[in-house]
CSV table of N, CA and C and ligand atoms in Angstrom, one decimal:
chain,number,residue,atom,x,y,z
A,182,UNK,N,100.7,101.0,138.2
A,182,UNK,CA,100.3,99.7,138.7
A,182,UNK,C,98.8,99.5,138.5
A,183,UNK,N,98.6,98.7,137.5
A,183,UNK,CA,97.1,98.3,137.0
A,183,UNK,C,96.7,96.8,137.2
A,184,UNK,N,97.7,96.4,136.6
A,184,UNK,CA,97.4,94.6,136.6
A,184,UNK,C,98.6,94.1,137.4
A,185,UNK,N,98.3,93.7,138.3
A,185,UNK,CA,99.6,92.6,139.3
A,185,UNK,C,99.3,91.5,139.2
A,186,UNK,N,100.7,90.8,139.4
A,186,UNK,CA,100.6,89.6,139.5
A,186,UNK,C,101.3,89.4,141.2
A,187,UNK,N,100.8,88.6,141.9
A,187,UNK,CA,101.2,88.6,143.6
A,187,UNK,C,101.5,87.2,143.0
A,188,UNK,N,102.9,86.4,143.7
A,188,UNK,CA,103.3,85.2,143.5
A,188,UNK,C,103.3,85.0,145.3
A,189,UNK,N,103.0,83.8,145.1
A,189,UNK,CA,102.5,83.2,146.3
A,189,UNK,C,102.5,82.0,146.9
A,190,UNK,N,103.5,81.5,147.7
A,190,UNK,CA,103.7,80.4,147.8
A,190,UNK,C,103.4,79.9,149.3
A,191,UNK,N,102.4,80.7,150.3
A,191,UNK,CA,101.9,80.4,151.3
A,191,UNK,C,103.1,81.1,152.6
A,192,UNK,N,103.6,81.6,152.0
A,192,UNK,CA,105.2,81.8,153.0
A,192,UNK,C,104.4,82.8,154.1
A,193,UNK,N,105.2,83.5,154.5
A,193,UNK,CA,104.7,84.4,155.8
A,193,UNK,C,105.1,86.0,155.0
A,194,UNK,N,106.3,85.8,153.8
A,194,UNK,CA,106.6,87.1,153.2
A,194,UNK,C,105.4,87.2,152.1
A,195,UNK,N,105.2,86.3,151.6
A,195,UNK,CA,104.0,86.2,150.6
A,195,UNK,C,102.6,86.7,150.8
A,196,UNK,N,102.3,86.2,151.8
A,196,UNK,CA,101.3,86.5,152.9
A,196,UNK,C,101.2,88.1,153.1
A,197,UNK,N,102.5,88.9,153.6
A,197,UNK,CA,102.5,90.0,153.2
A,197,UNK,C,102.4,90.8,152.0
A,198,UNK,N,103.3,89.8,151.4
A,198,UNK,CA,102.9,90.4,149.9
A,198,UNK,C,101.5,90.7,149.2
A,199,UNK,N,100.8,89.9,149.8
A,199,UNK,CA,99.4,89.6,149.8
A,199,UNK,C,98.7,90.7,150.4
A,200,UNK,N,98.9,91.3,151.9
A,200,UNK,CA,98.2,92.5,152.1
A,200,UNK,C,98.6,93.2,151.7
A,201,UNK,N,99.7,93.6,151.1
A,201,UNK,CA,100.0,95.0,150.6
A,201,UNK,C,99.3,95.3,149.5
A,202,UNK,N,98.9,94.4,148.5
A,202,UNK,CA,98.4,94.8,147.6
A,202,UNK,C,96.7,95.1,148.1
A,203,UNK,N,96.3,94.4,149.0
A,203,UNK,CA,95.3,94.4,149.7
A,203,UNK,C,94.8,96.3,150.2
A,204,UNK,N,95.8,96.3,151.0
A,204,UNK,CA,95.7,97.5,151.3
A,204,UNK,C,96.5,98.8,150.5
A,205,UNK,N,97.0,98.0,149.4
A,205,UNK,CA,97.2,99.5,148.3
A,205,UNK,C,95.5,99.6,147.3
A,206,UNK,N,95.2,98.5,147.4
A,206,UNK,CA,93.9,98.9,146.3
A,206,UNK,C,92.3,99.4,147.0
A,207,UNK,N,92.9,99.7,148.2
A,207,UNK,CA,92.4,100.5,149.5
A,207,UNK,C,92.6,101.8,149.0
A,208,UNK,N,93.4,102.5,148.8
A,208,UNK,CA,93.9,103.9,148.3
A,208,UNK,C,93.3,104.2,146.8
A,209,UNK,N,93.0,103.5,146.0
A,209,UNK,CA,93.4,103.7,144.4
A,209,UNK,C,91.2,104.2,144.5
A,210,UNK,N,91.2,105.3,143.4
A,210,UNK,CA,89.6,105.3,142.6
A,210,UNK,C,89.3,104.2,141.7
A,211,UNK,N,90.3,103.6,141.1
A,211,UNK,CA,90.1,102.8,140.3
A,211,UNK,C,90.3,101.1,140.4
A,212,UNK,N,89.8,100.1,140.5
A,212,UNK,CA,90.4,98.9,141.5
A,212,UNK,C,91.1,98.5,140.7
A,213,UNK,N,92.2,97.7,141.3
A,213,UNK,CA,93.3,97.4,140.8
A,213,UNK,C,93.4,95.8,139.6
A,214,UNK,N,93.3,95.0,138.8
A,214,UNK,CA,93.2,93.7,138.2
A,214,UNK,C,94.1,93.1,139.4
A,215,UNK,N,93.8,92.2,140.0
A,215,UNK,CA,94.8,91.3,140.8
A,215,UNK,C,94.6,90.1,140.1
A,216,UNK,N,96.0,89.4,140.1
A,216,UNK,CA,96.6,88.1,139.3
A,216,UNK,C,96.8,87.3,140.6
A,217,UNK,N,96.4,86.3,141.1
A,217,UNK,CA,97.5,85.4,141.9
A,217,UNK,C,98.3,84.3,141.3
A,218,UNK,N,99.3,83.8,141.2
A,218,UNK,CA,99.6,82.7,140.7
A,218,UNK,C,100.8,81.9,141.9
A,219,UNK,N,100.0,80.8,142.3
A,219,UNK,CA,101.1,79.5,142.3
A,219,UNK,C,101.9,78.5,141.4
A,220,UNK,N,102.9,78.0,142.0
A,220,UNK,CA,104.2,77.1,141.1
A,220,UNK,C,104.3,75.9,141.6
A,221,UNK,N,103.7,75.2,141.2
A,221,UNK,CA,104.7,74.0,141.6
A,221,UNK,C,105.5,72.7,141.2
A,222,UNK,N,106.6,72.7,141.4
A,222,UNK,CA,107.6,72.0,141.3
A,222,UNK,C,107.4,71.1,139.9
A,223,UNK,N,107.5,70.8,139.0
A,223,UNK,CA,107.6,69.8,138.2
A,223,UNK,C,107.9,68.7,138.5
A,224,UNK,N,107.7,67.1,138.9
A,224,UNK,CA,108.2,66.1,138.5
A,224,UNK,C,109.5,66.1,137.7
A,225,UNK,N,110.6,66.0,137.8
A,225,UNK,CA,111.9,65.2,137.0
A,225,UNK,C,111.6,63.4,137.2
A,226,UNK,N,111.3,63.3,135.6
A,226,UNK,CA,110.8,62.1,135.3
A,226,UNK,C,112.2,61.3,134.7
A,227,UNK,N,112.5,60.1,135.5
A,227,UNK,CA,113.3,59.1,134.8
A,227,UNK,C,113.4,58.0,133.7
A,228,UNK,N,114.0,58.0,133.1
A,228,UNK,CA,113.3,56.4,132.2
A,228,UNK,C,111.7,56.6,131.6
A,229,UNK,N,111.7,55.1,131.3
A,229,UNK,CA,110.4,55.6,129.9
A,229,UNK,C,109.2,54.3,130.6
A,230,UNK,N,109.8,53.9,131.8
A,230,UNK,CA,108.5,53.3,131.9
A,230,UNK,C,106.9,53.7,132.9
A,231,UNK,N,107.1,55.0,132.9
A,231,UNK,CA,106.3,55.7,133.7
A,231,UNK,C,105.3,56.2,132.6
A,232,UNK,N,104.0,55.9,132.8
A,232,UNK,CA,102.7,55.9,131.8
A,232,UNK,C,102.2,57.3,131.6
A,233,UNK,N,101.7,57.8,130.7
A,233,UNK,CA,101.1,59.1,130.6
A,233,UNK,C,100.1,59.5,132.0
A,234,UNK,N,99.3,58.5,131.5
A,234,UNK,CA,98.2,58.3,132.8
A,234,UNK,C,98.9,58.8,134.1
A,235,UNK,N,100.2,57.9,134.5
A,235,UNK,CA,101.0,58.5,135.9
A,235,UNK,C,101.0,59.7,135.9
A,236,UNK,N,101.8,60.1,135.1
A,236,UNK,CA,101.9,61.4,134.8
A,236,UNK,C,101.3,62.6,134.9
A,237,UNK,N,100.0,61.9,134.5
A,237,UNK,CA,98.2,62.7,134.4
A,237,UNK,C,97.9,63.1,136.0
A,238,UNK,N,98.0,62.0,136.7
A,238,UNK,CA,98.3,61.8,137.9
A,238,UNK,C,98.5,62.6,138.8
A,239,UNK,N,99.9,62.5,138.8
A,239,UNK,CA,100.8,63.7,139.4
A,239,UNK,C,101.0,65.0,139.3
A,240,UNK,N,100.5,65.3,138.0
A,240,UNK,CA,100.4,66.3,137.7
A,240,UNK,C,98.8,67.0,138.1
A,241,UNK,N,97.7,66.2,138.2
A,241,UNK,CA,96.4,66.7,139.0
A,241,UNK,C,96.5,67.2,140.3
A,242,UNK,N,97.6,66.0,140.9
A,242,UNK,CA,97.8,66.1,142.4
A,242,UNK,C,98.9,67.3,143.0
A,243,UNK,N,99.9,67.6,141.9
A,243,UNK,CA,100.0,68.8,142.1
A,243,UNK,C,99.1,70.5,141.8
A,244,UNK,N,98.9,70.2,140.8
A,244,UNK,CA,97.7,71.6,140.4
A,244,UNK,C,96.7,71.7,141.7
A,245,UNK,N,96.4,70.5,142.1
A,245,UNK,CA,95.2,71.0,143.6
A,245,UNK,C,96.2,71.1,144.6
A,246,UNK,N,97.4,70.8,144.8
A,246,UNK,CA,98.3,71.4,145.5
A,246,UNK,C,98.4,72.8,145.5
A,247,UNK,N,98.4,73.3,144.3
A,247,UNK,CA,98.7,74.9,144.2
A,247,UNK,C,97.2,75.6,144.4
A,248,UNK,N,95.9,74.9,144.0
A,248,UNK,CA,95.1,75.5,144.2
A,248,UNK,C,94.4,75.8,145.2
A,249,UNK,N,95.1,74.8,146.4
A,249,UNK,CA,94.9,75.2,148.1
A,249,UNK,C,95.8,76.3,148.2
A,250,UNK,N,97.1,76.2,148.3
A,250,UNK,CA,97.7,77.5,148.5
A,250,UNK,C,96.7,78.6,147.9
A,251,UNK,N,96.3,78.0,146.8
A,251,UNK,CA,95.6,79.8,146.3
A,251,UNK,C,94.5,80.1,146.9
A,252,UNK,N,93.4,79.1,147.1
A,252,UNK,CA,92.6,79.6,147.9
A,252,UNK,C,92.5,80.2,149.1
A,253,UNK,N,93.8,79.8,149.7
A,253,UNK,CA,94.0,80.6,151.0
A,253,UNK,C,94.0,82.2,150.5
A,254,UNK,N,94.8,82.5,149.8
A,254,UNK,CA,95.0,83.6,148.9
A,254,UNK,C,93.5,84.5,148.8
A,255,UNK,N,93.0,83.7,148.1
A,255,UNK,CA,90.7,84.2,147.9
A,255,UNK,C,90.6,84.1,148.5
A,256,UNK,N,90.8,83.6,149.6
A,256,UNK,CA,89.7,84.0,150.9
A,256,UNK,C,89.9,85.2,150.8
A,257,UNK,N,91.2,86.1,151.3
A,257,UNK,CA,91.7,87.0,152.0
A,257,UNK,C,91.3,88.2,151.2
A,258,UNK,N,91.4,87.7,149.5
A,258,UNK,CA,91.3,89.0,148.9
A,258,UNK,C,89.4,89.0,148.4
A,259,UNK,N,89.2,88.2,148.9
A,259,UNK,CA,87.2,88.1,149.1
A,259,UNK,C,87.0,89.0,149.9
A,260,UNK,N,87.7,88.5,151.2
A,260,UNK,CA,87.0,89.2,152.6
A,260,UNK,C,87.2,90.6,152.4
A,261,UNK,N,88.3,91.1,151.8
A,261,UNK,CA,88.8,92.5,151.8
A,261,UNK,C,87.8,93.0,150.3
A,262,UNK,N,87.1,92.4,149.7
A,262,UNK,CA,86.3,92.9,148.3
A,262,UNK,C,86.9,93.3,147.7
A,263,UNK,N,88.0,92.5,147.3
A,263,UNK,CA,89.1,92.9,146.0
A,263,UNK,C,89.0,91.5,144.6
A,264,UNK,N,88.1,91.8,143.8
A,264,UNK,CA,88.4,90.8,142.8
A,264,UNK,C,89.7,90.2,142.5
A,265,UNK,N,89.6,89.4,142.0
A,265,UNK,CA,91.2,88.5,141.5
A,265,UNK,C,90.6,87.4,140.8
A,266,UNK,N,91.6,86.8,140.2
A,266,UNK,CA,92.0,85.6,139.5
A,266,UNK,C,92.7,84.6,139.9
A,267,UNK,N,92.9,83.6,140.3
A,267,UNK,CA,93.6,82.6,140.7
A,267,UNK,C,94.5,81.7,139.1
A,268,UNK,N,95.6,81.9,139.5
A,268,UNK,CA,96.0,80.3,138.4
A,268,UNK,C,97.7,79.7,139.3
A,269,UNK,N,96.8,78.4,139.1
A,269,UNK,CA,97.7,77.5,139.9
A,269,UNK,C,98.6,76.6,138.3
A,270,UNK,N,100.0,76.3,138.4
A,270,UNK,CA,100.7,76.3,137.5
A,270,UNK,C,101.7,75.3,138.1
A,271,UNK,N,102.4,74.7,136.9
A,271,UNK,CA,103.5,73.8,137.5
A,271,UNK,C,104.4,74.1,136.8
A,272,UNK,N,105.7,73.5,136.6
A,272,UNK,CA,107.1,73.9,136.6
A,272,UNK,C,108.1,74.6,137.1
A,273,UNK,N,109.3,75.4,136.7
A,273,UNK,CA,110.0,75.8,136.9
A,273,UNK,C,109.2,77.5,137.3
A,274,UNK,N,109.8,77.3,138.6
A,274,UNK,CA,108.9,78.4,139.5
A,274,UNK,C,109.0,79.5,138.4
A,275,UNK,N,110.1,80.3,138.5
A,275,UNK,CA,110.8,82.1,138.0
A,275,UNK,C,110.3,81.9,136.2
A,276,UNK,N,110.1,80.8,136.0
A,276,UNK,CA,109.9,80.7,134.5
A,276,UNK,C,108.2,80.9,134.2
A,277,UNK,N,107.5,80.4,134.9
A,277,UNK,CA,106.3,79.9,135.1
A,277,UNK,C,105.5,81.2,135.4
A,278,UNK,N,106.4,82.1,136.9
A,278,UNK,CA,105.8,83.3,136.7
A,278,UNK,C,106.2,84.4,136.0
A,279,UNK,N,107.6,84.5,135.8
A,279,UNK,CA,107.0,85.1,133.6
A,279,UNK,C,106.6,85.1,132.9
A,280,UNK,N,106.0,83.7,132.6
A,280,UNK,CA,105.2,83.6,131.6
A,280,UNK,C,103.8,84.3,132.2
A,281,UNK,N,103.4,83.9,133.4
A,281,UNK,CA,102.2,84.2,133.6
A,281,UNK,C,102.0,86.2,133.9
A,282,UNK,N,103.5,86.2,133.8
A,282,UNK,CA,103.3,88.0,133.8
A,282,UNK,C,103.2,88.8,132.1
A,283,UNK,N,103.6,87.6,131.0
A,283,UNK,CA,103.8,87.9,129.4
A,283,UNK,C,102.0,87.5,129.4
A,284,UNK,N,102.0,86.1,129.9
A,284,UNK,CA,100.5,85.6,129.4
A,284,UNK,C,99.1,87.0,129.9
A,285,UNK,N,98.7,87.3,131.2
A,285,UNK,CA,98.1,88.0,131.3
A,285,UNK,C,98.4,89.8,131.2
A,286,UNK,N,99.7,90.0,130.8
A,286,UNK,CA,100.0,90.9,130.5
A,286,UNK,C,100.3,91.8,131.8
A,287,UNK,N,100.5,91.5,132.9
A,287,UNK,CA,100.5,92.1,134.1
A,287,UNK,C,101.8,93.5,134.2
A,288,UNK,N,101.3,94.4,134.7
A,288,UNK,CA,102.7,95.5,134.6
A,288,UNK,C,103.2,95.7,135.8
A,289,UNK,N,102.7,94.4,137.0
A,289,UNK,CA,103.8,95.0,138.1
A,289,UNK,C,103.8,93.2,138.9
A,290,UNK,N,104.9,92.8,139.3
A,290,UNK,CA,104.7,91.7,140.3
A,290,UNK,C,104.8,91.9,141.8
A,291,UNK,N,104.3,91.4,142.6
A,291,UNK,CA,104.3,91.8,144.0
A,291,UNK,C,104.7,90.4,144.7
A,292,UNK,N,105.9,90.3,145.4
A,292,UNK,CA,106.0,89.1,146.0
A,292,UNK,C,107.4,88.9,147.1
A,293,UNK,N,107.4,88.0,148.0
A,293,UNK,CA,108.5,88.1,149.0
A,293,UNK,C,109.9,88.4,148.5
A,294,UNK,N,110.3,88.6,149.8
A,294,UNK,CA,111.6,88.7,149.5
A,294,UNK,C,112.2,87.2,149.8
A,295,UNK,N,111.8,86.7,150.6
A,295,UNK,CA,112.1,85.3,151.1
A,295,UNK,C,110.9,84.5,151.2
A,296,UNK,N,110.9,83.3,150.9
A,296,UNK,CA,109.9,82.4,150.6
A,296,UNK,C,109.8,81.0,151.9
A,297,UNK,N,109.4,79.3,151.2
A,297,UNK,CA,109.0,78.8,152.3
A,297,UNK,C,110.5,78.1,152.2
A,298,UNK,N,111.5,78.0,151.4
A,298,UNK,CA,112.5,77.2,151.5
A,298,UNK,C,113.5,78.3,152.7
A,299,UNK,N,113.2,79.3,153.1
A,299,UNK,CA,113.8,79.8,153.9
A,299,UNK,C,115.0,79.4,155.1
A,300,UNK,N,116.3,79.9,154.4
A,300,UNK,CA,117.4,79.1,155.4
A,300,UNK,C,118.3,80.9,155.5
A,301,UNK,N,117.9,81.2,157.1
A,301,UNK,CA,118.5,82.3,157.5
A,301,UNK,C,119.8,82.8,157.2
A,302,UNK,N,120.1,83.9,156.4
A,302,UNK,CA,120.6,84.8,156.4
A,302,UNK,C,120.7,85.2,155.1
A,303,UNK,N,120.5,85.3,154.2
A,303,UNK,CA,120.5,85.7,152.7
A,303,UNK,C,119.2,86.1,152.7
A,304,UNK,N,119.4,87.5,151.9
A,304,UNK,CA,118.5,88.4,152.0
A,304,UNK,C,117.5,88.3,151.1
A,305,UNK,N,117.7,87.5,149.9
A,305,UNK,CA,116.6,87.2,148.7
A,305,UNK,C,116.8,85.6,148.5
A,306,UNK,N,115.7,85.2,148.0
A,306,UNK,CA,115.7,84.0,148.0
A,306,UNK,C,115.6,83.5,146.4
A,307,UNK,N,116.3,82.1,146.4
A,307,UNK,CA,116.6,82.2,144.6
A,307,UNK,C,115.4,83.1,143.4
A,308,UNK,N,114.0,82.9,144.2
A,308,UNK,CA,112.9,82.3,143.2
A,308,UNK,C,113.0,84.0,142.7
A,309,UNK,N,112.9,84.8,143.7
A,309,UNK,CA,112.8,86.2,144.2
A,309,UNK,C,114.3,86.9,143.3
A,310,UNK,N,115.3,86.4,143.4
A,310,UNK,CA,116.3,86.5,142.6
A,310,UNK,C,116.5,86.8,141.0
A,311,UNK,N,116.0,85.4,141.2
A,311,UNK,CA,115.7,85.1,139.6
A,311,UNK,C,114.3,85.7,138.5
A,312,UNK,N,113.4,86.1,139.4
A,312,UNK,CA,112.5,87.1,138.5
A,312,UNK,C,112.9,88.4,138.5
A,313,UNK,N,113.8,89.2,139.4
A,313,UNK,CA,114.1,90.6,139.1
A,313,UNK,C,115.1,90.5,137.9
A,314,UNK,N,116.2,88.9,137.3
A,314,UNK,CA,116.4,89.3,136.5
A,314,UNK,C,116.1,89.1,135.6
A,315,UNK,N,114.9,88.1,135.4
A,315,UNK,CA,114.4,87.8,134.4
A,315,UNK,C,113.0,88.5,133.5
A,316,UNK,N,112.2,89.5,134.5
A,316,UNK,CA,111.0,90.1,134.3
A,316,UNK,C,111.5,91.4,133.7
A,317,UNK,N,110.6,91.9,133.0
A,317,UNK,CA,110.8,93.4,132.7
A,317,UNK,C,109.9,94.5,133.0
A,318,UNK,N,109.0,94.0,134.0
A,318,UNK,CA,108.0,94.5,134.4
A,318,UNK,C,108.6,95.4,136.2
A,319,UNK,N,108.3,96.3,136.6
A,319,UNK,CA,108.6,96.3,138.3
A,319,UNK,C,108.3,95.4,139.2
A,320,UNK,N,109.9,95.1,139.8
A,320,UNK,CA,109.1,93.9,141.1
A,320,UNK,C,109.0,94.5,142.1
A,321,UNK,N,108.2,94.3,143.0
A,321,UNK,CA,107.8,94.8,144.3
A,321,UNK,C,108.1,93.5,145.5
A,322,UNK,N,109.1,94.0,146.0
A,322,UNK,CA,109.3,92.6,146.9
A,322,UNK,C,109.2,93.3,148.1
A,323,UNK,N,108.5,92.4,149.0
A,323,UNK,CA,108.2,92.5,150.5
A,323,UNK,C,108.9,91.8,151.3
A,324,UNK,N,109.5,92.0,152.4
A,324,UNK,CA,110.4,91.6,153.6
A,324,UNK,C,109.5,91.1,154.2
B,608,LIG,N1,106.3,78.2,144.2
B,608,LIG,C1,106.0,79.5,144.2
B,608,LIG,N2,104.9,80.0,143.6
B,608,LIG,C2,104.6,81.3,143.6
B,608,LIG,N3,105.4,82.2,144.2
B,608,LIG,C3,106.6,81.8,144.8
B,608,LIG,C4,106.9,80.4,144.8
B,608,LIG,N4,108.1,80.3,145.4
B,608,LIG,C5,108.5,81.6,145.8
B,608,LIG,N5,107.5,82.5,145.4
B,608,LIG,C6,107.6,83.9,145.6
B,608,LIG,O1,108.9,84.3,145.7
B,608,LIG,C7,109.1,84.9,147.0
B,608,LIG,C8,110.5,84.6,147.5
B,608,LIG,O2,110.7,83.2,147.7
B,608,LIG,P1,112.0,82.4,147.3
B,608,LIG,O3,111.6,81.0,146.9
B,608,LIG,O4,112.8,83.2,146.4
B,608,LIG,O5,112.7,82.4,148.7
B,608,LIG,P2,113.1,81.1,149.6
B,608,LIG,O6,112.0,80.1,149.6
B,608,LIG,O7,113.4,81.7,151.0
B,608,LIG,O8,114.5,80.6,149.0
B,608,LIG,P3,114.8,79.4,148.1
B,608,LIG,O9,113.5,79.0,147.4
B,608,LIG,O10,115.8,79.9,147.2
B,608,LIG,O11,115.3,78.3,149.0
B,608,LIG,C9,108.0,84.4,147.9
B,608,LIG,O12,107.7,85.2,149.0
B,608,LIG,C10,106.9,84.3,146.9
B,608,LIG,O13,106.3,85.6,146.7
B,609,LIG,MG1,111.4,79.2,147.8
């Protein structure tokens, strides 16, 4: 475990997800590369009379959506003196953080087991689902 990627969607598992890596790179001689990345949701756009500009829009207003989630993220891994990277991202959540585990090359992901859409009793939640099958890297999921 050299480069992680922690996915993070503000949840309360995430959050943990969040210290663990915090306090594993507490243990290590060597500091760890921390990745954060947020997802958010894509627009499903109808019809053709919606302007690029809208678009431009929406899509601003989500990216600083993700980049509050992440800063909450920096703070935490500031206060603890652990460098990181923030990238805030849109689309299809499980796809979005593959790529971002192919793009920075990351060899481990760290992230809940259950997230903020959380509807009690199922023990993994799709997003969390969907990257153990789609990653080829080790997932580390936190309860
Ligand atoms: N939008 C997101 N951006 C980054 N990481 C995310 C995002 N959504 C989920 N995750 C990561 O996946 C973990 C599991 O969340 P997941 O979304 O699978 O569960 P859920 O929200 O309880 O269920 P579902 O989304 O299927 O209703 C979270 O703890 C977080 O680490
Ligand atoms: Mg979710």
């Amino acid at each position: 475990m050299r480069k992680v990627l922690i996915a993070y969607d503000g949840s309360e598992a995430s959050k943990r997800a969040l210290q663990y890596v915090i306090d594993f790179t507490g243990c290590l001689a060597r500091p760890l590369e921390v990745h954060v990345v947020n997802v958010q949701n894509g627009p499903v756009i109808y019809g053709d009379y919606i302007t690029g500009n809208l678009i431009e829009q929406i899509n601003d207003g989500l990216l600083a959506t993700a980049q509050r989630a992440l800063d909450e993220a920096g703070a935490l891994l500031k206060a603890a003196n652990v460098s990181y990277e923030l990238h805030p991202a849109i689309g299809n959540v499980p796809e979005q953080i593959e790529s971002a585990i192919r793009q920075l090359s990351c060899d481990t992901v760290v992230m809940g087991t259950r997230g903020l859409g959380s509807i009690g009793g199922l023990l993994l939640g799709s997003v969390a689902n969907r990257v153990i099958h789609d990653v080829s890297v080790p997932v580390v999921l936190i309860k």
